């Protein structure tokens, strides 16, 4: 995403007096700061000067609390160009209907990869942490961008239904990750074909936990059998909100009184 925070992280890891837990606090804060801003499409132009200041604040602090100093330094930025988006701002960005079209592909892929890594639990099979730089992974629209051939609306559906369909295509809840080899076989195919292909080949939690099964915590009326009967705007909207909640927890903004 950017290399500008590296001097801060290198200082923390090169200074023996800085405890490991403080290094982790700083890394999580920087990751949250950068990811939230990337999702919200906030400029990166001032990052060089910003992280020079963050480094100075860390160096001037008690090494035993250096990670907290990094958090405070980021938290206390008041300029609009240095904003650390709060939960409401991030949520609004995540649930926008045209998330895919308005986002830089690399940043959107990083978001999806981060969600995948966060969704893994101690019960998940052992696997390497995914990297957004992995060229074998592609962003996949479950409801295709060109849906008209294999996903037609029922005869007589209203203009409102057509508008809802178009509005669902580029939402977060319609996006997942697939391999470059699987992606072409899915293409614009109908839901039953896509579902079978994903079941046969996808191991990613991003898909298995919320496309091929009902997302955890949804109303009990949504059994997995009912969830996978079709893929439509209602399911996409529910998955959008579910993934947005995961994102808020994956990249939390610490409280101001971090100490």
XYZ file of N, CA, C and O in Angstrom, residues 29-232:
816
model
N -2.270 -0.332 14.698
C -2.784 1.028 14.525
C -2.467 1.559 13.132
O -3.330 2.145 12.472
N -1.244 1.362 12.676
C -0.856 1.831 11.346
C -1.673 1.115 10.270
O -2.136 1.732 9.301
N -1.864 -0.193 10.441
C -2.661 -0.965 9.482
C -4.092 -0.441 9.428
O -4.671 -0.259 8.354
N -4.681 -0.181 10.603
C -6.039 0.360 10.649
C -6.097 1.733 9.997
O -7.002 2.022 9.189
N -5.152 2.589 10.327
C -5.111 3.950 9.787
C -5.051 3.930 8.259
O -5.832 4.595 7.571
N -4.145 3.129 7.718
C -3.958 3.089 6.263
C -5.134 2.425 5.550
O -5.587 2.897 4.499
N -5.626 1.318 6.120
C -6.722 0.598 5.466
C -8.001 1.419 5.463
O -8.694 1.509 4.432
N -8.337 2.013 6.596
C -9.547 2.825 6.660
C -9.486 3.988 5.671
O -10.468 4.293 4.992
N -8.346 4.637 5.606
C -8.210 5.753 4.680
C -8.287 5.280 3.223
O -8.876 5.952 2.375
N -7.698 4.111 2.935
C -7.741 3.584 1.573
C -9.172 3.275 1.155
O -9.595 3.604 0.034
N -9.939 2.641 2.045
C -11.331 2.316 1.731
C -12.151 3.589 1.520
O -13.026 3.643 0.644
N -11.831 4.620 2.301
C -12.578 5.882 2.217
C -12.032 6.829 1.152
O -12.500 7.962 1.035
N -11.040 6.363 0.385
C -10.473 7.130 -0.731
C -9.905 8.470 -0.284
O -10.050 9.492 -0.985
N -9.221 8.491 0.848
C -8.593 9.718 1.351
C -7.153 9.778 0.833
O -6.455 8.770 0.774
N -6.709 10.958 0.505
C -5.415 11.154 -0.126
C -4.245 10.590 0.683
O -4.286 10.555 1.914
N -3.210 10.173 -0.034
C -1.975 9.679 0.587
C -0.839 10.703 0.455
O 0.306 10.410 0.825
N -1.133 11.878 -0.059
C -0.088 12.837 -0.419
C 0.755 13.314 0.761
O 1.916 13.679 0.584
N 0.189 13.338 1.959
C 0.907 13.895 3.113
C 1.570 12.820 3.975
O 2.055 13.111 5.064
N 1.586 11.575 3.503
C 2.079 10.486 4.346
C 3.549 10.643 4.734
O 3.940 10.277 5.847
N 4.394 11.173 3.848
C 5.809 11.319 4.180
C 6.002 12.185 5.416
O 6.676 11.791 6.375
N 5.407 13.361 5.400
C 5.555 14.270 6.553
C 4.847 13.722 7.785
O 5.333 13.870 8.914
N 3.706 13.094 7.571
C 2.962 12.548 8.707
C 3.793 11.519 9.464
O 3.923 11.593 10.702
N 4.364 10.555 8.757
C 5.070 9.491 9.456
C 6.445 9.925 9.970
O 6.996 9.294 10.870
N 6.982 11.030 9.446
C 8.162 11.637 10.079
C 7.779 12.140 11.469
O 8.522 11.959 12.447
N 6.602 12.740 11.565
C 6.125 13.221 12.860
C 5.822 12.057 13.795
O 6.155 12.099 14.986
N 5.180 10.993 13.268
C 4.870 9.826 14.095
C 6.157 9.200 14.631
O 6.236 8.803 15.807
N 7.174 9.109 13.803
C 8.458 8.574 14.235
C 9.049 9.425 15.357
O 9.543 8.888 16.358
N 8.999 10.736 15.199
C 9.531 11.621 16.235
C 8.777 11.441 17.551
O 9.385 11.404 18.633
N 7.460 11.306 17.463
C 6.663 11.107 18.674
C 7.022 9.790 19.350
O 7.069 9.706 20.587
N 7.259 8.748 18.561
C 7.642 7.458 19.140
C 9.016 7.539 19.793
O 9.239 6.992 20.883
N 9.958 8.224 19.149
C 11.315 8.336 19.678
C 11.372 9.145 20.961
O 12.227 8.904 21.825
N 10.475 10.112 21.084
C 10.462 10.971 22.268
C 9.707 10.345 23.441
O 9.750 10.861 24.558
N 9.037 9.235 23.195
C 8.224 8.615 24.242
C 9.046 7.635 25.064
O 10.183 7.282 24.705
N 8.472 7.181 26.164
C 9.041 6.078 26.939
C 9.009 4.833 26.059
O 7.936 4.445 25.583
N 10.141 4.188 25.781
C 10.138 3.016 24.902
C 9.146 1.944 25.340
O 8.614 1.217 24.483
N 8.870 1.875 26.648
C 7.938 0.864 27.142
C 6.511 1.148 26.693
O 5.651 0.263 26.750
N 6.256 2.398 26.221
C 4.910 2.762 25.748
C 4.973 3.334 24.336
O 4.098 4.093 23.920
N 5.987 2.929 23.567
C 6.194 3.514 22.240
C 5.039 3.217 21.285
O 4.680 4.047 20.446
N 4.466 2.031 21.387
C 3.327 1.700 20.529
C 2.141 2.590 20.802
O 1.461 3.051 19.870
N 1.896 2.849 22.069
C 0.798 3.753 22.434
C 1.082 5.166 21.951
O 0.157 5.897 21.577
N 2.364 5.555 21.935
C 2.727 6.879 21.417
C 2.388 6.987 19.933
O 1.946 8.040 19.460
N 2.589 5.904 19.189
C 2.228 5.890 17.771
C 0.720 6.063 17.611
O 0.251 6.840 16.767
N -0.041 5.360 18.429
C -1.503 5.482 18.369
C -1.929 6.913 18.653
O -2.741 7.498 17.921
N -1.377 7.512 19.729
C -1.744 8.884 20.083
C -1.373 9.860 18.976
O -2.125 10.791 18.670
N -0.209 9.647 18.378
C 0.236 10.547 17.320
C -0.730 10.522 16.140
O -1.095 11.571 15.590
N -1.162 9.325 15.748
C -2.127 9.215 14.657
C -3.491 9.755 15.073
O -4.203 10.388 14.285
N -3.879 9.490 16.307
C -5.185 9.904 16.814
C -5.296 11.427 16.872
O -6.365 11.999 16.628
N -4.180 12.093 17.206
C -4.227 13.531 17.476
C -4.101 14.398 16.229
O -4.084 15.621 16.329
N -3.997 13.775 15.054
C -3.946 14.556 13.824
C -5.300 15.234 13.589
O -6.337 14.579 13.643
N -5.256 16.534 13.367
C -6.509 17.287 13.226
C -6.780 17.720 11.782
O -7.921 18.062 11.449
N -5.760 17.735 10.948
C -5.958 18.156 9.563
C -6.839 17.147 8.838
O -6.735 15.934 9.048
N -7.714 17.637 7.975
C -8.631 16.761 7.245
C -7.864 15.736 6.411
O -8.283 14.593 6.261
N -6.709 16.126 5.861
C -5.913 15.232 5.026
C -5.241 14.129 5.842
O -4.668 13.198 5.271
N -5.296 14.242 7.182
C -4.678 13.238 8.051
C -5.713 12.511 8.903
O -5.393 11.899 9.915
N -6.952 12.569 8.493
C -8.050 11.980 9.257
C -7.901 10.468 9.405
O -7.549 9.771 8.446
N -8.156 9.955 10.605
C -8.263 8.517 10.849
C -9.758 8.219 10.891
O -10.413 8.511 11.878
N -10.345 7.694 9.825
C -11.804 7.557 9.764
C -12.373 6.755 10.933
O -11.828 5.715 11.313
N -13.475 7.268 11.486
C -14.138 6.535 12.565
C -15.055 5.469 11.975
O -15.147 5.301 10.753
N -15.739 4.735 12.855
C -16.556 3.613 12.392
C -17.665 4.055 11.445
O -17.969 3.357 10.461
N -18.289 5.198 11.720
C -19.399 5.645 10.879
C -18.919 5.988 9.478
O -19.548 5.614 8.484
N -17.793 6.683 9.389
C -17.255 7.059 8.081
C -16.852 5.809 7.302
O -17.129 5.674 6.102
N -16.193 4.865 7.993
C -15.777 3.628 7.322
C -16.984 2.823 6.875
O -17.010 2.296 5.750
N -17.992 2.721 7.730
C -19.192 1.953 7.385
C -19.860 2.513 6.143
O -20.259 1.769 5.241
N -19.978 3.833 6.064
C -20.613 4.457 4.904
C -19.841 4.137 3.626
O -20.436 3.923 2.569
N -18.515 4.104 3.726
C -17.705 3.788 2.550
C -17.865 2.327 2.144
O -17.904 2.001 0.950
N -17.966 1.432 3.127
C -18.051 0.001 2.843
C -19.380 -0.401 2.226
O -19.436 -1.340 1.423
N -20.453 0.282 2.587
C -21.770 -0.136 2.115
C -22.231 0.649 0.888
O -23.354 0.464 0.428
N -21.369 1.510 0.352
C -21.762 2.245 -0.852
C -22.034 1.267 -1.995
O -21.311 0.281 -2.170
N -23.084 1.479 -2.769
C -23.457 0.516 -3.826
C -22.405 0.334 -4.905
O -22.351 -0.718 -5.536
N -21.570 1.360 -5.133
C -20.599 1.254 -6.228
C -19.179 1.091 -5.707
O -18.237 1.624 -6.289
N -19.018 0.337 -4.625
C -17.698 0.162 -4.010
C -16.665 -0.319 -5.023
O -15.550 0.197 -5.080
N -17.030 -1.301 -5.847
C -16.070 -1.864 -6.797
C -15.627 -0.819 -7.818
O -14.433 -0.691 -8.105
N -16.550 -0.062 -8.353
C -16.207 0.888 -9.407
C -15.431 2.087 -8.877
O -14.619 2.665 -9.597
N -15.679 2.468 -7.619
C -15.027 3.665 -7.085
C -13.683 3.372 -6.442
O -12.955 4.297 -6.101
N -13.344 2.099 -6.257
C -12.127 1.736 -5.533
C -10.991 1.408 -6.484
O -11.205 0.874 -7.576
N -9.761 1.707 -6.058
C -8.587 1.211 -6.760
C -8.547 -0.294 -6.573
O -8.735 -0.809 -5.468
N -8.285 -1.035 -7.669
C -8.350 -2.492 -7.600
C -7.399 -3.063 -6.558
O -7.746 -3.983 -5.829
N -6.177 -2.528 -6.490
C -5.201 -3.063 -5.537
C -5.676 -2.865 -4.103
O -5.508 -3.751 -3.257
N -6.286 -1.729 -3.821
C -6.771 -1.468 -2.461
C -7.968 -2.339 -2.137
O -8.109 -2.826 -1.009
N -8.843 -2.532 -3.115
C -10.009 -3.376 -2.890
C -9.584 -4.822 -2.671
O -10.118 -5.522 -1.798
N -8.619 -5.276 -3.437
C -8.099 -6.628 -3.254
C -7.477 -6.767 -1.874
O -7.652 -7.789 -1.193
N -6.740 -5.738 -1.429
C -6.141 -5.765 -0.093
C -7.223 -5.856 0.984
O -7.065 -6.558 1.990
N -8.332 -5.158 0.781
C -9.447 -5.235 1.726
C -9.999 -6.650 1.798
O -10.194 -7.205 2.891
N -10.247 -7.271 0.651
C -10.813 -8.621 0.614
C -9.839 -9.645 1.202
O -10.252 -10.561 1.935
N -8.557 -9.497 0.898
C -7.554 -10.407 1.462
C -7.494 -10.237 2.979
O -7.401 -11.217 3.729
N -7.559 -8.996 3.454
C -7.558 -8.753 4.890
C -8.772 -9.359 5.574
O -8.671 -9.919 6.676
N -9.933 -9.261 4.943
C -11.140 -9.884 5.489
C -10.977 -11.396 5.554
O -11.357 -12.035 6.545
N -10.419 -11.983 4.496
C -10.183 -13.424 4.480
C -9.278 -13.844 5.629
O -9.577 -14.799 6.356
N -8.183 -13.143 5.822
C -7.258 -13.492 6.901
C -7.916 -13.341 8.272
O -7.685 -14.142 9.180
N -8.767 -12.320 8.422
C -9.433 -12.114 9.712
C -10.491 -13.170 9.975
O -10.751 -13.512 11.141
N -11.119 -13.678 8.920
C -12.184 -14.669 9.082
C -11.660 -16.041 9.502
O -12.418 -16.877 9.982
N -10.377 -16.276 9.316
C -9.819 -17.567 9.706
C -9.779 -17.677 11.226
O -9.468 -16.716 11.925
N -10.110 -18.835 11.726
C -10.189 -19.074 13.163
C -9.268 -20.237 13.526
O -8.716 -20.901 12.643
N -9.099 -20.497 14.832
C -8.293 -21.658 15.227
C -8.834 -22.974 14.674
O -8.103 -23.963 14.604
N -10.104 -22.985 14.259
C -10.692 -24.198 13.702
C -10.398 -24.345 12.207
O -10.638 -25.408 11.631
N -9.908 -23.273 11.580
C -9.629 -23.304 10.149
C -8.375 -24.124 9.884
O -7.414 -24.074 10.642
N -8.387 -24.864 8.765
C -7.200 -25.637 8.405
C -5.987 -24.718 8.297
O -6.096 -23.573 7.863
N -4.831 -25.246 8.700
C -3.609 -24.467 8.643
C -3.299 -24.084 7.197
O -3.304 -24.914 6.299
N -3.035 -22.814 6.991
C -2.720 -22.318 5.651
C -1.947 -21.020 5.806
O -2.117 -20.293 6.794
N -1.089 -20.701 4.852
C -0.323 -19.449 4.935
C -1.246 -18.236 4.923
O -2.314 -18.258 4.316
N -0.823 -17.190 5.617
C -1.555 -15.931 5.556
C -1.514 -15.418 4.116
O -0.470 -15.405 3.476
N -2.667 -15.016 3.607
C -2.723 -14.542 2.229
C -2.118 -13.151 2.110
O -2.166 -12.345 3.041
N -1.577 -12.865 0.941
C -1.037 -11.550 0.635
C -1.812 -10.948 -0.525
O -2.137 -11.640 -1.500
N -2.082 -9.659 -0.442
C -2.783 -8.992 -1.538
C -1.901 -8.877 -2.778
O -2.393 -8.543 -3.861
N -0.608 -9.159 -2.627
C 0.309 -9.118 -3.770
C 0.305 -10.419 -4.557
O 0.959 -10.511 -5.601
N -0.421 -11.425 -4.058
C -0.462 -12.713 -4.727
C -1.231 -12.590 -6.042
O -2.449 -12.377 -6.048
N -0.520 -12.726 -7.144
C -1.140 -12.539 -8.463
C -2.082 -13.675 -8.836
O -2.802 -13.580 -9.841
N -2.091 -14.750 -8.041
C -2.979 -15.870 -8.352
C -4.408 -15.601 -7.917
O -5.321 -16.363 -8.253
N -4.635 -14.535 -7.166
C -5.967 -14.214 -6.667
C -6.593 -13.085 -7.476
O -5.934 -12.086 -7.775
N -7.859 -13.276 -7.806
C -8.630 -12.263 -8.533
C -9.875 -11.890 -7.741
O -10.412 -12.709 -6.982
N -10.353 -10.681 -7.967
C -11.653 -10.283 -7.425
C -12.743 -10.857 -8.332
O -12.681 -10.721 -9.553
N -13.716 -11.510 -7.718
C -14.802 -12.129 -8.476
C -16.149 -11.537 -8.058
O -16.442 -11.398 -6.866
N -16.976 -11.160 -9.027
C -18.369 -10.779 -8.783
C -19.201 -12.062 -8.770
O -19.229 -12.788 -9.769
N -19.873 -12.350 -7.677
C -20.737 -13.535 -7.646
C -21.898 -13.344 -8.617
O -22.136 -14.173 -9.496
N -22.650 -12.277 -8.462
C -23.605 -11.857 -9.497
C -22.780 -11.137 -10.550
O -22.170 -10.100 -10.270
N -22.683 -11.663 -11.770
C -21.747 -11.124 -12.754
C -22.047 -9.677 -13.133
O -23.182 -9.206 -13.048
N -20.999 -8.996 -13.584
C -21.195 -7.642 -14.088
C -22.086 -7.668 -15.339
O -22.900 -6.774 -15.551
N -21.917 -8.706 -16.153
C -22.777 -8.903 -17.323
C -23.734 -10.048 -17.007
O -23.526 -11.187 -17.410
N -24.788 -9.718 -16.299
C -25.683 -10.740 -15.754
C -26.872 -11.047 -16.661
O -27.586 -12.028 -16.440
N -27.102 -10.233 -17.654
C -28.357 -10.309 -18.397
C -28.613 -11.674 -19.045
O -29.767 -12.136 -19.107
N -27.555 -12.366 -19.520
C -27.754 -13.620 -20.258
C -28.185 -14.758 -19.339
O -29.169 -15.453 -19.613
N -27.447 -14.959 -18.250
C -27.697 -16.125 -17.395
C -28.418 -15.790 -16.085
O -28.771 -16.696 -15.336
N -28.650 -14.498 -15.804
C -29.322 -14.106 -14.563
C -30.490 -13.173 -14.886
O -30.623 -12.113 -14.278
N -31.344 -13.499 -15.832
C -32.397 -12.560 -16.237
C -33.412 -12.352 -15.122
O -33.681 -13.243 -14.307
N -33.975 -11.165 -15.098
C -35.074 -10.896 -14.185
C -36.339 -11.549 -14.740
O -36.449 -11.815 -15.935
N -37.269 -11.821 -13.861
C -38.525 -12.438 -14.289
C -39.311 -11.467 -15.166
O -39.240 -10.250 -15.005
N -40.037 -12.022 -16.116
C -40.882 -11.196 -16.974
C -41.853 -10.385 -16.119
O -42.465 -10.910 -15.184
N -41.957 -9.141 -16.448
C -42.886 -8.299 -15.715
C -42.278 -7.595 -14.521
O -42.949 -6.790 -13.871
N -40.991 -7.892 -14.201
C -40.353 -7.189 -13.090
C -40.285 -5.699 -13.398
O -40.098 -5.280 -14.542
N -40.392 -4.902 -12.373
C -40.485 -3.457 -12.531
C -39.125 -2.810 -12.757
O -38.073 -3.441 -12.620
N -39.164 -1.543 -13.088
C -37.929 -0.761 -13.208
C -37.193 -0.723 -11.879
O -35.964 -0.683 -11.834
N -37.944 -0.754 -10.785
C -37.335 -0.748 -9.457
C -36.500 -2.014 -9.250
O -35.408 -1.975 -8.672
N -37.010 -3.148 -9.729
C -36.267 -4.404 -9.604
C -34.992 -4.360 -10.440
O -33.935 -4.849 -10.017
N -35.084 -3.756 -11.632
C -33.912 -3.619 -12.489
C -32.873 -2.706 -11.833
O -31.673 -3.002 -11.836
N -33.334 -1.633 -11.246
C -32.434 -0.701 -10.555
C -31.760 -1.387 -9.366
O -30.560 -1.198 -9.119
N -32.523 -2.208 -8.647
C -31.979 -2.931 -7.502
C -30.907 -3.917 -7.956
O -29.869 -4.068 -7.308
N -31.139 -4.588 -9.079
C -30.170 -5.547 -9.612
C -28.862 -4.836 -9.987
O -27.777 -5.280 -9.618
N -28.983 -3.734 -10.704
C -27.788 -2.986 -11.093
C -27.051 -2.463 -9.856
O -25.813 -2.445 -9.826
N -27.812 -2.071 -8.842
C -27.196 -1.534 -7.636
C -26.505 -2.575 -6.789
O -25.658 -2.239 -5.951
N -26.837 -3.841 -7.002
C -26.257 -4.909 -6.186
C -24.917 -5.397 -6.725
O -24.089 -5.910 -5.966
N -24.683 -5.240 -8.014
C -23.530 -5.877 -8.668
C -22.206 -5.471 -8.054
O -21.326 -6.310 -7.819
N -22.029 -4.186 -7.752
C -20.724 -3.681 -7.317
C -20.630 -3.459 -5.813
O -19.695 -2.816 -5.334
N -21.584 -4.017 -5.052
C -21.522 -3.911 -3.594
C -20.482 -4.868 -3.018
O -20.161 -5.907 -3.618
N -19.990 -4.540 -1.840
C -19.035 -5.399 -1.143
C -19.586 -6.811 -1.002
O -18.848 -7.798 -1.167
N -20.869 -6.944 -0.718
C -21.463 -8.252 -0.481
C -21.518 -9.148 -1.700
O -21.800 -10.341 -1.579
N -21.238 -8.606 -2.874
C -21.241 -9.417 -4.094
C -19.832 -9.798 -4.529
O -19.652 -10.442 -5.561
N -18.831 -9.421 -3.737
C -17.441 -9.639 -4.125
C -16.785 -10.734 -3.297
O -17.043 -10.858 -2.095
N -15.953 -11.519 -3.936
C -15.139 -12.499 -3.225
C -13.825 -12.644 -3.971
O -13.530 -11.868 -4.895
N -13.012 -13.597 -3.572
C -11.740 -13.856 -4.220
C -11.747 -15.259 -4.819
O -12.268 -16.193 -4.198
N -11.182 -15.402 -6.003
C -10.998 -16.715 -6.610
C -9.611 -16.755 -7.244
O -8.972 -15.719 -7.429
N -9.166 -17.933 -7.581
C -7.886 -18.055 -8.262
C -8.031 -17.663 -9.723
O -9.134 -17.709 -10.292
N -6.922 -17.308 -10.329
C -6.951 -16.924 -11.738
C -7.397 -18.083 -12.629
O -7.958 -17.867 -13.702
N -7.163 -19.323 -12.181
C -7.572 -20.477 -12.980
C -9.064 -20.781 -12.830
O -9.699 -21.281 -13.762
N -9.621 -20.493 -11.649
C -11.048 -20.739 -11.445
C -11.893 -19.628 -12.050
O -12.988 -19.873 -12.560
N -11.393 -18.419 -12.014
C -12.155 -17.257 -12.455
C -12.766 -17.396 -13.838
O -13.964 -17.125 -14.031
N -12.022 -17.846 -14.862
C -12.623 -17.949 -16.200
C -13.769 -18.949 -16.289
O -14.701 -18.762 -17.074
N -13.711 -20.012 -15.503
C -14.777 -21.013 -15.569
C -16.062 -20.507 -14.922
O -17.149 -21.026 -15.185
N -15.943 -19.493 -14.056
C -17.133 -18.907 -13.436
C -17.743 -17.851 -14.349
O -18.926 -17.877 -14.661
N -16.903 -16.912 -14.755
C -17.270 -15.876 -15.709
C -18.679 -15.343 -15.430
O -18.967 -14.904 -14.330
N -19.543 -15.392 -16.436
C -20.906 -14.869 -16.290
C -21.937 -15.978 -16.096
O -23.123 -15.789 -16.361
N -21.478 -17.130 -15.654
C -22.375 -18.292 -15.548
C -23.483 -18.071 -14.513
O -23.401 -17.234 -13.626
N -24.554 -18.874 -14.654
C -25.699 -18.794 -13.758
C -25.323 -19.262 -12.351
O -24.307 -19.911 -12.141
N -26.170 -18.929 -11.384
C -25.874 -19.193 -9.982
C -25.635 -20.670 -9.690
O -24.684 -21.022 -8.992
N -26.465 -21.576 -10.211
C -26.301 -22.997 -9.910
C -24.940 -23.503 -10.366
O -24.283 -24.292 -9.683
N -24.498 -23.053 -11.532
C -23.175 -23.446 -12.043
C -22.073 -22.851 -11.166
O -21.109 -23.528 -10.815
N -22.209 -21.588 -10.842
C -21.205 -20.935 -10.010
C -21.122 -21.590 -8.638
O -20.029 -21.819 -8.102
N -22.282 -21.859 -8.068
C -22.318 -22.467 -6.733
C -21.589 -23.803 -6.736
O -20.794 -24.096 -5.831
N -21.837 -24.625 -7.729
C -21.178 -25.935 -7.816
C -19.673 -25.789 -7.987
O -18.885 -26.527 -7.378
N -19.253 -24.842 -8.822
C -17.820 -24.624 -9.046
C -17.139 -24.133 -7.774
O -16.034 -24.575 -7.430
N -17.776 -23.213 -7.083
C -17.197 -22.690 -5.845
C -17.128 -23.770 -4.769
O -16.135 -23.884 -4.041
N -18.163 -24.580 -4.674
C -18.154 -25.671 -3.703
C -17.042 -26.676 -3.995
O -16.419 -27.216 -3.094
N -16.792 -26.897 -5.259
C -15.790 -27.885 -5.650
C -14.368 -27.391 -5.434
O -13.465 -28.198 -5.176
N -14.152 -26.075 -5.506
C -12.783 -25.595 -5.557
C -12.406 -24.547 -4.505
O -11.213 -24.407 -4.210
N -13.360 -23.807 -3.987
C -12.995 -22.706 -3.092
C -12.784 -23.177 -1.659
O -13.615 -23.891 -1.087
N -11.657 -22.765 -1.082
C -11.355 -23.042 0.320
C -11.364 -21.764 1.145
O -11.183 -21.817 2.365
N -11.561 -20.634 0.507
C -11.470 -19.360 1.209
C -12.689 -19.135 2.092
O -13.832 -19.317 1.664
N -12.426 -18.701 3.318
C -13.507 -18.413 4.257
C -14.401 -17.289 3.745
O -15.595 -17.247 4.049
N -13.831 -16.383 2.987
C -14.608 -15.283 2.437
C -15.780 -15.799 1.617
O -16.845 -15.183 1.568
N -15.588 -16.959 0.981
C -16.636 -17.582 0.178
C -17.425 -18.617 0.971
O -18.660 -18.601 0.982
N -16.717 -19.510 1.643
C -17.406 -20.625 2.304
C -18.276 -20.169 3.467
O -19.292 -20.802 3.759
N -17.915 -19.077 4.141
C -18.644 -18.672 5.340
C -19.787 -17.707 5.079
O -20.594 -17.456 5.983
N -19.882 -17.177 3.850
C -20.932 -16.176 3.638
C -21.533 -16.176 2.240
O -22.479 -15.431 1.982
N -21.000 -17.004 1.325
C -21.628 -17.194 0.023
C -22.230 -18.593 -0.058
O -23.398 -18.763 -0.401
N -21.430 -19.593 0.309
C -21.879 -20.982 0.258
C -22.563 -21.438 1.542
O -23.041 -22.571 1.627
N -22.601 -20.590 2.535
C -23.351 -20.877 3.762
C -23.841 -19.559 4.332
O -23.315 -18.495 3.996
N -24.838 -19.621 5.186
C -25.419 -18.403 5.722
C -24.425 -17.753 6.684
O -23.819 -18.426 7.522
N -24.197 -16.446 6.579
C -23.266 -15.775 7.488
C -23.690 -15.929 8.948
O -24.880 -15.867 9.267
N -22.724 -16.131 9.799
C -23.002 -16.339 11.220
C -23.684 -15.118 11.816
O -23.292 -13.977 11.564
N -24.737 -15.367 12.582
C -25.410 -14.286 13.279
C -26.645 -13.745 12.585
O -27.354 -12.916 13.160
N -26.919 -14.173 11.364
C -28.118 -13.706 10.685
C -29.368 -14.315 11.316
O -29.294 -15.322 12.020
N -30.488 -13.688 11.050
C -31.768 -14.168 11.567
C -31.923 -15.660 11.300
O -31.528 -16.173 10.251
N -32.513 -16.367 12.263
C -32.635 -17.830 12.175
C -33.472 -18.301 10.989
O -33.406 -19.466 10.609
N -34.250 -17.412 10.389
C -35.022 -17.818 9.201
C -34.100 -18.163 8.044
O -34.496 -18.869 7.106
N -32.857 -17.667 8.101
C -31.900 -17.937 7.030
C -31.116 -19.202 7.350
O -30.041 -19.158 7.950
N -31.653 -20.329 6.933
C -30.876 -21.560 7.006
C -29.908 -21.575 5.822
O -30.092 -20.850 4.844
N -28.879 -22.413 5.905
C -27.931 -22.485 4.793
C -28.626 -22.949 3.520
O -28.363 -22.440 2.424
N -29.543 -23.923 3.640
C -30.255 -24.398 2.452
C -31.025 -23.263 1.776
O -31.021 -23.143 0.542
N -31.665 -22.442 2.575
C -32.419 -21.331 2.003
C -31.469 -20.267 1.447
O -31.733 -19.686 0.390
N -30.369 -20.049 2.136
C -29.416 -19.026 1.723
C -28.865 -19.299 0.316
O -28.699 -18.393 -0.488
N -28.572 -20.569 0.026
C -27.913 -20.898 -1.249
C -28.907 -21.232 -2.361
O -28.491 -21.609 -3.459
N -30.210 -21.091 -2.109
C -31.194 -21.346 -3.152
C -30.989 -20.424 -4.346
O -31.192 -20.815 -5.499
N -30.598 -19.186 -4.061
C -30.364 -18.221 -5.135
C -29.368 -17.188 -4.642
O -28.916 -17.235 -3.496
N -29.017 -16.285 -5.524
C -28.125 -15.184 -5.146
C -28.719 -13.914 -5.719
O -28.807 -13.747 -6.941
N -29.183 -13.032 -4.831
C -29.925 -11.857 -5.287
C -29.560 -10.638 -4.453
O -28.680 -10.679 -3.591
